[in-house]
GROMACS .gro file of C-alpha atoms in nm:
model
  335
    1UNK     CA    1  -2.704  -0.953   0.484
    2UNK     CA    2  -2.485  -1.068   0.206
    3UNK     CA    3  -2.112  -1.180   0.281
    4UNK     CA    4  -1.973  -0.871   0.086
    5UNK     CA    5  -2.227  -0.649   0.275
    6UNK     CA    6  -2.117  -0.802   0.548
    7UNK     CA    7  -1.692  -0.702   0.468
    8UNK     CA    8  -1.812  -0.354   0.457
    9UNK     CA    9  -1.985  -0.299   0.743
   10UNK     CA   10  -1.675  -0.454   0.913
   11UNK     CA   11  -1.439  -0.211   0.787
   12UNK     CA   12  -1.628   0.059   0.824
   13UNK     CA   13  -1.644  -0.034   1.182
   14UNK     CA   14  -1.299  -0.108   1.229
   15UNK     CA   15  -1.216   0.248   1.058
   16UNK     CA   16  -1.468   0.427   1.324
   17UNK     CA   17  -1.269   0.278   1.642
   18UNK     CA   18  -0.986   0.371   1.486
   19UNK     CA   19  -1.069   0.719   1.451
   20UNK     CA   20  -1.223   0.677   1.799
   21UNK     CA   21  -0.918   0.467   2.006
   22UNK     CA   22  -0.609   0.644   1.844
   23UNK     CA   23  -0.667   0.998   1.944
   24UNK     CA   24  -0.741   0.879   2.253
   25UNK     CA   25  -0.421   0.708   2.342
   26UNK     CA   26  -0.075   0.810   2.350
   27UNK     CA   27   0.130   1.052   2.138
   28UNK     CA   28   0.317   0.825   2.007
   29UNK     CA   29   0.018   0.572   1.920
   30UNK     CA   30  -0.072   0.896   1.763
   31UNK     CA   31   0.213   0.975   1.536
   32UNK     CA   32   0.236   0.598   1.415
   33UNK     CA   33  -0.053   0.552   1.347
   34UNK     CA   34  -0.068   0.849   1.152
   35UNK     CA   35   0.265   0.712   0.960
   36UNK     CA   36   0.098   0.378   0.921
   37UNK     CA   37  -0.200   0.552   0.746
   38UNK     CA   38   0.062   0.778   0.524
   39UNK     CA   39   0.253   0.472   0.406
   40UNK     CA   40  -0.092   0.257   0.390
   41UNK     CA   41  -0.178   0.464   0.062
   42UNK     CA   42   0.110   0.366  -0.107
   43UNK     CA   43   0.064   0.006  -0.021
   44UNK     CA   44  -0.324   0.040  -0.170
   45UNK     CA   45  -0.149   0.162  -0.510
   46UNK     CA   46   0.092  -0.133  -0.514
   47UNK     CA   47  -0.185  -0.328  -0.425
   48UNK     CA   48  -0.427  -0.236  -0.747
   49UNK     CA   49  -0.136  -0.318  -0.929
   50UNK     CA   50   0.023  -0.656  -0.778
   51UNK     CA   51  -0.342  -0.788  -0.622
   52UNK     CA   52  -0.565  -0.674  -0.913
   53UNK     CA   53  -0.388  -0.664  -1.226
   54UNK     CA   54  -0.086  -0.907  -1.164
   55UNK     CA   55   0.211  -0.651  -1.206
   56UNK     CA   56   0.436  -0.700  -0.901
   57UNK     CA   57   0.633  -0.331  -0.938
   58UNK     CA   58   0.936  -0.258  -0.730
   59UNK     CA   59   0.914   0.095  -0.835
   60UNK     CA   60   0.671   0.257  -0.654
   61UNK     CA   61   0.943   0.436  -0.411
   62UNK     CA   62   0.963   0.680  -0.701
   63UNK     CA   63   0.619   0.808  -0.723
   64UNK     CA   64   0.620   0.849  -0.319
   65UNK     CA   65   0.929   1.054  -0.334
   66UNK     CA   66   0.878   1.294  -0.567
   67UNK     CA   67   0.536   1.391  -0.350
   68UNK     CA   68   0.698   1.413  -0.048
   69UNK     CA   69   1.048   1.599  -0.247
   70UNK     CA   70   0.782   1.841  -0.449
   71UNK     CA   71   0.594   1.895  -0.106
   72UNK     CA   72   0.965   1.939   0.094
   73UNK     CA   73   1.087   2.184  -0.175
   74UNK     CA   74   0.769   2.429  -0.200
   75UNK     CA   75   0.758   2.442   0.195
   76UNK     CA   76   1.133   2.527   0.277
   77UNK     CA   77   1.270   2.712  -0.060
   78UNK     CA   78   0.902   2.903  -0.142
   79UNK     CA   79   0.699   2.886   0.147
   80UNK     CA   80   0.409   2.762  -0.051
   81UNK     CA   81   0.180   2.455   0.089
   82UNK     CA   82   0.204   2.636   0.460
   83UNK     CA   83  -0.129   2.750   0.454
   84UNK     CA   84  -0.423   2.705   0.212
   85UNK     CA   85  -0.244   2.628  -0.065
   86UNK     CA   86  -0.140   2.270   0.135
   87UNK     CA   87  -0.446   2.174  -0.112
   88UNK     CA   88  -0.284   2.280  -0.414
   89UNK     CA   89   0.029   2.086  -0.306
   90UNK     CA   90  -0.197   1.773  -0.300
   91UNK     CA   91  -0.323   1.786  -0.616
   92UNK     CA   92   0.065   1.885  -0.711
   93UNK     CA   93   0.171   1.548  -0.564
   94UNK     CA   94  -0.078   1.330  -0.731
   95UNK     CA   95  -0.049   1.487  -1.062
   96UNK     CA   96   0.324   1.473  -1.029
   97UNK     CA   97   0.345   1.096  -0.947
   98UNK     CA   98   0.035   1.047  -1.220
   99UNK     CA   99   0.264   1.196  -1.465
  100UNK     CA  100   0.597   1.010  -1.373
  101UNK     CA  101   0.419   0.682  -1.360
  102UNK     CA  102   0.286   0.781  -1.731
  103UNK     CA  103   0.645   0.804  -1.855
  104UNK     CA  104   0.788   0.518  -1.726
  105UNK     CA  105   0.450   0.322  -1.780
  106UNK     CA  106   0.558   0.388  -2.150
  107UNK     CA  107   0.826   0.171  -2.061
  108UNK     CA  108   0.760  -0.046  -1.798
  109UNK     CA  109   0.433  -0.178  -1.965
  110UNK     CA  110   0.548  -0.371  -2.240
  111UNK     CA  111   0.756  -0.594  -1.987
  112UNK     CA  112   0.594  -0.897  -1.829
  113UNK     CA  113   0.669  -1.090  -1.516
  114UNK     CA  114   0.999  -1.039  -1.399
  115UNK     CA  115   1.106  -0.805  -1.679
  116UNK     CA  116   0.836  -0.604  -1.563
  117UNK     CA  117   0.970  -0.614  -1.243
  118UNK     CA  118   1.327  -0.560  -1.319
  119UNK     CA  119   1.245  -0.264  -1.566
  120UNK     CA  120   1.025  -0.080  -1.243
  121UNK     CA  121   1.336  -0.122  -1.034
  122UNK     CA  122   1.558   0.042  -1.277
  123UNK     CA  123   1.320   0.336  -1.320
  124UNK     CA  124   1.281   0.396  -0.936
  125UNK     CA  125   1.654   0.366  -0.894
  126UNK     CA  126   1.692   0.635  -1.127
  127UNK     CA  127   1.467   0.869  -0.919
  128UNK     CA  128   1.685   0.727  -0.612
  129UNK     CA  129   2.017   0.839  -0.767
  130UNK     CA  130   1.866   1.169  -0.858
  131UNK     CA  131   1.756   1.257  -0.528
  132UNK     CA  132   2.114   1.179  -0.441
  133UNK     CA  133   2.298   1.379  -0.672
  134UNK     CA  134   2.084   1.677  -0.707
  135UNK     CA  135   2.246   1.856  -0.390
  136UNK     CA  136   2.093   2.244  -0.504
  137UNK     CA  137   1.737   2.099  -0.494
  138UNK     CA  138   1.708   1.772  -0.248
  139UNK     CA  139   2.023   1.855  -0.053
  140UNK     CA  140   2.151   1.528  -0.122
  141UNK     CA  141   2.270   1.294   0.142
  142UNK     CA  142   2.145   1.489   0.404
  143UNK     CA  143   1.781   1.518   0.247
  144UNK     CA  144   1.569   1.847   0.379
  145UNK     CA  145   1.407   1.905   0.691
  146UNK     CA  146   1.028   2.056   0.692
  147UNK     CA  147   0.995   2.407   0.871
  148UNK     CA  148   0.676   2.295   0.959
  149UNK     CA  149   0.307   2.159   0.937
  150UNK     CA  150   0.061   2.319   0.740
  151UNK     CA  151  -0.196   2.607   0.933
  152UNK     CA  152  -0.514   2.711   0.732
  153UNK     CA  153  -0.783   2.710   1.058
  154UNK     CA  154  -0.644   2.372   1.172
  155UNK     CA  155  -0.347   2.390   1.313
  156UNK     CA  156  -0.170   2.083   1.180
  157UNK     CA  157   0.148   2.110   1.378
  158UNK     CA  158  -0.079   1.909   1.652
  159UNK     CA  159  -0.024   1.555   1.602
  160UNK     CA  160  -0.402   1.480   1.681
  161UNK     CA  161  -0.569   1.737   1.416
  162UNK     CA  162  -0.293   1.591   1.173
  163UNK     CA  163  -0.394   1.263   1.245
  164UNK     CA  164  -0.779   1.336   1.177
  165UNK     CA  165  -0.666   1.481   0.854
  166UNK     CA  166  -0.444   1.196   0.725
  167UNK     CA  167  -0.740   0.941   0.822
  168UNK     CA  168  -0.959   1.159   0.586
  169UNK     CA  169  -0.723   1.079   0.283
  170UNK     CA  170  -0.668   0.796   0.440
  171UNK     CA  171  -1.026   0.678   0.389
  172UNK     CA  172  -1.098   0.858   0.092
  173UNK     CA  173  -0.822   0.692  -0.092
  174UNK     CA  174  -0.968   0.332   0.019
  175UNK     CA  175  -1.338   0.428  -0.082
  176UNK     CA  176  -1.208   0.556  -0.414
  177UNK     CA  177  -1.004   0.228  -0.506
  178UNK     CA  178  -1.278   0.029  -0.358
  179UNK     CA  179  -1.518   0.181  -0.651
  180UNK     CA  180  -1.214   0.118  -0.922
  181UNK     CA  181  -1.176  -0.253  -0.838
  182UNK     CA  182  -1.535  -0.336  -0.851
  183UNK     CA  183  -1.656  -0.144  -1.163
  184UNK     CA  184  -1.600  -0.284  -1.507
  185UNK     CA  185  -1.262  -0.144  -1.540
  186UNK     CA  186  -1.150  -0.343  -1.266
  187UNK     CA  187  -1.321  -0.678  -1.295
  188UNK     CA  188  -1.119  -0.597  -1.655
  189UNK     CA  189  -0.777  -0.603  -1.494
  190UNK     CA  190  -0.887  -0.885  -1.291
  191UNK     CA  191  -0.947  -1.057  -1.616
  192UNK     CA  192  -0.585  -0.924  -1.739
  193UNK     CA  193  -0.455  -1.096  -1.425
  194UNK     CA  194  -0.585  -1.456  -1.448
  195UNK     CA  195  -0.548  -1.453  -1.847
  196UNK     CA  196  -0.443  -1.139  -2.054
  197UNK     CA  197  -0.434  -1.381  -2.352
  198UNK     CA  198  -0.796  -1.466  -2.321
  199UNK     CA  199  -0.860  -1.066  -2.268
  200UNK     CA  200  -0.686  -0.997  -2.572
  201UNK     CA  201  -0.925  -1.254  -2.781
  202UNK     CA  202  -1.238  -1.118  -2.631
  203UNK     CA  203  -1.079  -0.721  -2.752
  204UNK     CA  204  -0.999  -0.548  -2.443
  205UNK     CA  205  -0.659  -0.338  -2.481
  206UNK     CA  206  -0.515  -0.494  -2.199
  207UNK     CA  207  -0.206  -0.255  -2.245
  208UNK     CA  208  -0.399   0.074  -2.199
  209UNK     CA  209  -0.580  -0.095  -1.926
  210UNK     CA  210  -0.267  -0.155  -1.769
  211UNK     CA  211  -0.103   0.146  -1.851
  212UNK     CA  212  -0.417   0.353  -1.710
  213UNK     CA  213  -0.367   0.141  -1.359
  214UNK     CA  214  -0.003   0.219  -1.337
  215UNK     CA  215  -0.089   0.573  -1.385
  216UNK     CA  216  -0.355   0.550  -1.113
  217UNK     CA  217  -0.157   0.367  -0.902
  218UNK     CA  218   0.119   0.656  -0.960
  219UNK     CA  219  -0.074   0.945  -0.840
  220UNK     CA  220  -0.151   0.793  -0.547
  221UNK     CA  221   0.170   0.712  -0.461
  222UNK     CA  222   0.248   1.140  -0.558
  223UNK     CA  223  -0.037   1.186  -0.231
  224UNK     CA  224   0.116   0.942  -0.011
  225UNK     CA  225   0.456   1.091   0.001
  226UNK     CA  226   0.291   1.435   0.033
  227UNK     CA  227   0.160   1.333   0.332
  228UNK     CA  228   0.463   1.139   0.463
  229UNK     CA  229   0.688   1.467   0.446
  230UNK     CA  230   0.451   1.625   0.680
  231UNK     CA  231   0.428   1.342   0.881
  232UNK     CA  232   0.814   1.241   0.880
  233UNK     CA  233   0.917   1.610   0.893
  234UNK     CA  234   1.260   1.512   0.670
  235UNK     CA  235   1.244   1.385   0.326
  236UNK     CA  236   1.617   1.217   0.190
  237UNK     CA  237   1.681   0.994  -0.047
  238UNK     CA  238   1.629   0.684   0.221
  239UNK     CA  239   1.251   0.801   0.136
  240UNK     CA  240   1.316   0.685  -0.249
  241UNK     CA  241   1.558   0.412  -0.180
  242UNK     CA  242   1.473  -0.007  -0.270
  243UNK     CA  243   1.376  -0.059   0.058
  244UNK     CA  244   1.041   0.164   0.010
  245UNK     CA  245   0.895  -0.036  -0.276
  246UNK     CA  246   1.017  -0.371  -0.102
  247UNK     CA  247   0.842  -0.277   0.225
  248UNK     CA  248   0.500  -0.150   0.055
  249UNK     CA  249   0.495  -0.473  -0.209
  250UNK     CA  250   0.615  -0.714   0.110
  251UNK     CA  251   0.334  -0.549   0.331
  252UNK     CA  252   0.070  -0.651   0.028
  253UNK     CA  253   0.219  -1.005   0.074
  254UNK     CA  254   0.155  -1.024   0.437
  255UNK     CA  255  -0.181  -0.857   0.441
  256UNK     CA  256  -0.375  -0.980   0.095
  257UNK     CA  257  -0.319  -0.892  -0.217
  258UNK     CA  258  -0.630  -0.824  -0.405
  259UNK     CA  259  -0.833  -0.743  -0.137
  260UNK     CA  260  -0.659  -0.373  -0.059
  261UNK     CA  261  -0.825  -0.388   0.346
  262UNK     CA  262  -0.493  -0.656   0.311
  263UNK     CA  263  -0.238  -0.403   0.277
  264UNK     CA  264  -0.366  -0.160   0.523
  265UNK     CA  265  -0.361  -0.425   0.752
  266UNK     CA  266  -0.022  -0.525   0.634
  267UNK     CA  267   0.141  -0.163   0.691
  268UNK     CA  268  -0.022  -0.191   1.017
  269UNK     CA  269   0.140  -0.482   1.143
  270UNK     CA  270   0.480  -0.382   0.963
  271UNK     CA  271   0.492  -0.068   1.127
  272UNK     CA  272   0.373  -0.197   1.457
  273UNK     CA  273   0.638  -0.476   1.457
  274UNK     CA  274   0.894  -0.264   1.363
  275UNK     CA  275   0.831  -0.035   1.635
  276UNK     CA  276   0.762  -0.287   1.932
  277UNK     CA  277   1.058  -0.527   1.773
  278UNK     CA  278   1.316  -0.217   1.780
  279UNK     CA  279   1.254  -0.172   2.144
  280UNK     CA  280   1.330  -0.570   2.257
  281UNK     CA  281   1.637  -0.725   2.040
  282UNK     CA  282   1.892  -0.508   1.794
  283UNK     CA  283   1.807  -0.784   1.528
  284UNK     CA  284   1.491  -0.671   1.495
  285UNK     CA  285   1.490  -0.705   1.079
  286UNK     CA  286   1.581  -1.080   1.096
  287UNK     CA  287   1.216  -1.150   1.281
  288UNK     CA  288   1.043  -0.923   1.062
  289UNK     CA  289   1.213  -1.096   0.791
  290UNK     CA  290   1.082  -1.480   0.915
  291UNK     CA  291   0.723  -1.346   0.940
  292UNK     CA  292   0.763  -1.249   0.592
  293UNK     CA  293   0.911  -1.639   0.499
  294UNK     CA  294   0.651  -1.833   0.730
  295UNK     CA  295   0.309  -1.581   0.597
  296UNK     CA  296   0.491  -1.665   0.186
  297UNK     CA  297   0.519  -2.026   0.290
  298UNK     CA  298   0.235  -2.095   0.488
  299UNK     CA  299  -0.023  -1.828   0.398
  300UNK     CA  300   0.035  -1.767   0.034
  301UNK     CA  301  -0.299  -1.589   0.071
  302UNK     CA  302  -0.176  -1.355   0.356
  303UNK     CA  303  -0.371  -1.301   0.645
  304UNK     CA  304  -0.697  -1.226   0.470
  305UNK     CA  305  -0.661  -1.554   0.377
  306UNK     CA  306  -0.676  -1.701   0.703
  307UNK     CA  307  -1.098  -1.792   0.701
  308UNK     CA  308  -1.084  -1.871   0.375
  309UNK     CA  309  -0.801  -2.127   0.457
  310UNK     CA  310  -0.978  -2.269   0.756
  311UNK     CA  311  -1.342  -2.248   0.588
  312UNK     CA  312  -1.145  -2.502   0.326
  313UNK     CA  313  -1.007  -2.727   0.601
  314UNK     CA  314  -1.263  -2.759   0.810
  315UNK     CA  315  -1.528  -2.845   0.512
  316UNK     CA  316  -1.235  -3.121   0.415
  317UNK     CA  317  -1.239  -3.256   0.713
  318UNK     CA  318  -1.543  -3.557   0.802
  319UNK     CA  319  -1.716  -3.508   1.043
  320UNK     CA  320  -1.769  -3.758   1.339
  321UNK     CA  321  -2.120  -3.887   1.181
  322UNK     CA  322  -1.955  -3.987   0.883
  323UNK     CA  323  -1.645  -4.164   1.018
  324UNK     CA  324  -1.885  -4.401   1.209
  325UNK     CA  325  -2.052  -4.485   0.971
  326UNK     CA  326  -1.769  -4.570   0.719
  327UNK     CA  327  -1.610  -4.808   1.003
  328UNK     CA  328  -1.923  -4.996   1.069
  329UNK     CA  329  -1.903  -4.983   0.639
  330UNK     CA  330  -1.587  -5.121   0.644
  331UNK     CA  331  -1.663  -5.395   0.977
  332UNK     CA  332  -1.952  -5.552   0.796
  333UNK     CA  333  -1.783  -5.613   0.448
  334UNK     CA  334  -1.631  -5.974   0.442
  335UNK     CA  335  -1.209  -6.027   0.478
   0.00000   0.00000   0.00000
């Protein structure tokens, strides 16, 4: 079995206990999990964009909130997405955050590095300030509580059926951006990543490449925050604020990037921390925060780095054999 055979099978056997152990436990193993899984989407998007194609964005809170605003606004103001038509609000959400990320990729694209980065803050912070202001439609500060969970023959107001149905997008959205990284269009924006100069020469468009993975990246974004109004049950401008873009791009950092199993595994621990952490000391962010430092510092790679990292040390390291016979070397040459 070949090493990348070998990743596979992992993960799909990590994903079967999980859909095994969760539902199993307690509610609210349940209900974070199911959150963890929401926000895990949007940390896969940020992923194809910081891990694969080298464009750390900072605006992804923008494509997340106007799913989960479009999904909170249909359900409360026109009772639509309630029933059956919770699939139309889907494709709604991705198109929606496909079709914001295609007007500010118009923008953001032609920025590199930290421009790039400074230009994708902007934009989100624009969505933020709208969701603030617009009191008729978001109901501002306050935000807008969901009536309820969708029923169409499941019943999704139980936390266990919703939690089956979030793993299926879940899982779906991991297979599908598992097939976009390794086909040709993403070994191409892995080429854009190590050298979009050298790209360039050999005639790729590297902007429309990039511009096409920003869109991407963008719609699914749009599902994740359709699922995280369901799953939060309030939607407020706290859901588009900094701190969402910070969080998914930081939980990329701590899991992988460029390996997208690294930020599930990221939003996993995040949430878990933040959770566990919460319950022990009031300065719970300041911990959180020095895992963050120490995984930058020490693990550059983040923790899918780890056996890589120790493969590397290990092989550097002689091995007992070797250093005997380099001292009885270095005893028999003459002072």
């Amino acid at each position: 079995m070949t090493g990348q055979k070998a990743k596979i099978l992992a993960v799909i056997v990590a994903l079967l206990a999980l859909l095994y152990i969760v539902p199993h436990s307690g509610s609210f193993v349940v209900l974070l999990a199911t959150r963890a899984m929401a926000f895990a989407i949007l940390a896969m998007s940020v992923d194809l964009l910081l891990g694969f194609t080298g464009l750390s964005s900072m605006g992804q809170a923008a494509y997340f909130g106007v799913g989960a605003y479009l999904t909170a606004v249909l359900a409360t103001k026109l009772q639509f997405g309630l029933g059956w038509d919770f699939w139309i609000v889907v494709l709604l959400g991705i198109l929606i955050g496909s079709a914001l990320a295609a007007l500010f990729g118009l923008f953001a694209i032609r920025a590199t590095g930290v421009y790039f980065l400074m230009i994708t803050l902007a934009l989100g912070q624009c969505v933020w300030g709208l969701a603030y202001r617009w009191n008729s439609l978001t109901g501002g500060d306050n935000g807008i509580n969901m009536t309820g969970r969708p029923n169409f023959g499941l019943d999704l107001s139980d936390d266990v059926t919703f939690f089956y149905l979030v793993f299926a997008f879940f899982a779906a959205s991991l297979f599908m951006l598992y097939v976009l990284v390794r086909s040709p269009f993403g070994r191409s924006l892995e080429g854009i990543r190590e050298r979009e100069l050298r790209m360039q020469i050999l005639g790729y468009n590297t902007w429309l490449h990039k511009y096409i993975a920003f869109i991407i990246a963008g719609g699914f974004g749009g599902l994740s925050g359709v699922l995280w109004a369901h799953t939060n049950g309030h939607v407020s401008p706290e859901t588009v604020v900094l701190t969402t873009s910070v969080d998914s791009l930081l939980m990329v950092v701590l899991g992988g990037a460029g390996t997208l199993v690294g930020a599930i595994l990221g939003a996993g621990i995040v949430f878990g921390l933040r959770e566990y952490l919460s319950t022990l000391v009031p300065w719970w962010q300041y911990v959180l925060g020095g895992v963050y430092v120490l995984t930058i510092l020490y693990l550059p790679m983040g923790l899918m780095g780890i056996p890589a990292l120790l493969r590397q040390r290990f092989k550097g390291r002689p091995t007992e054999a070797s250093a005997k016979i380099a001292t009885k070397e270095l005893a028999s040459k003459p002072s």
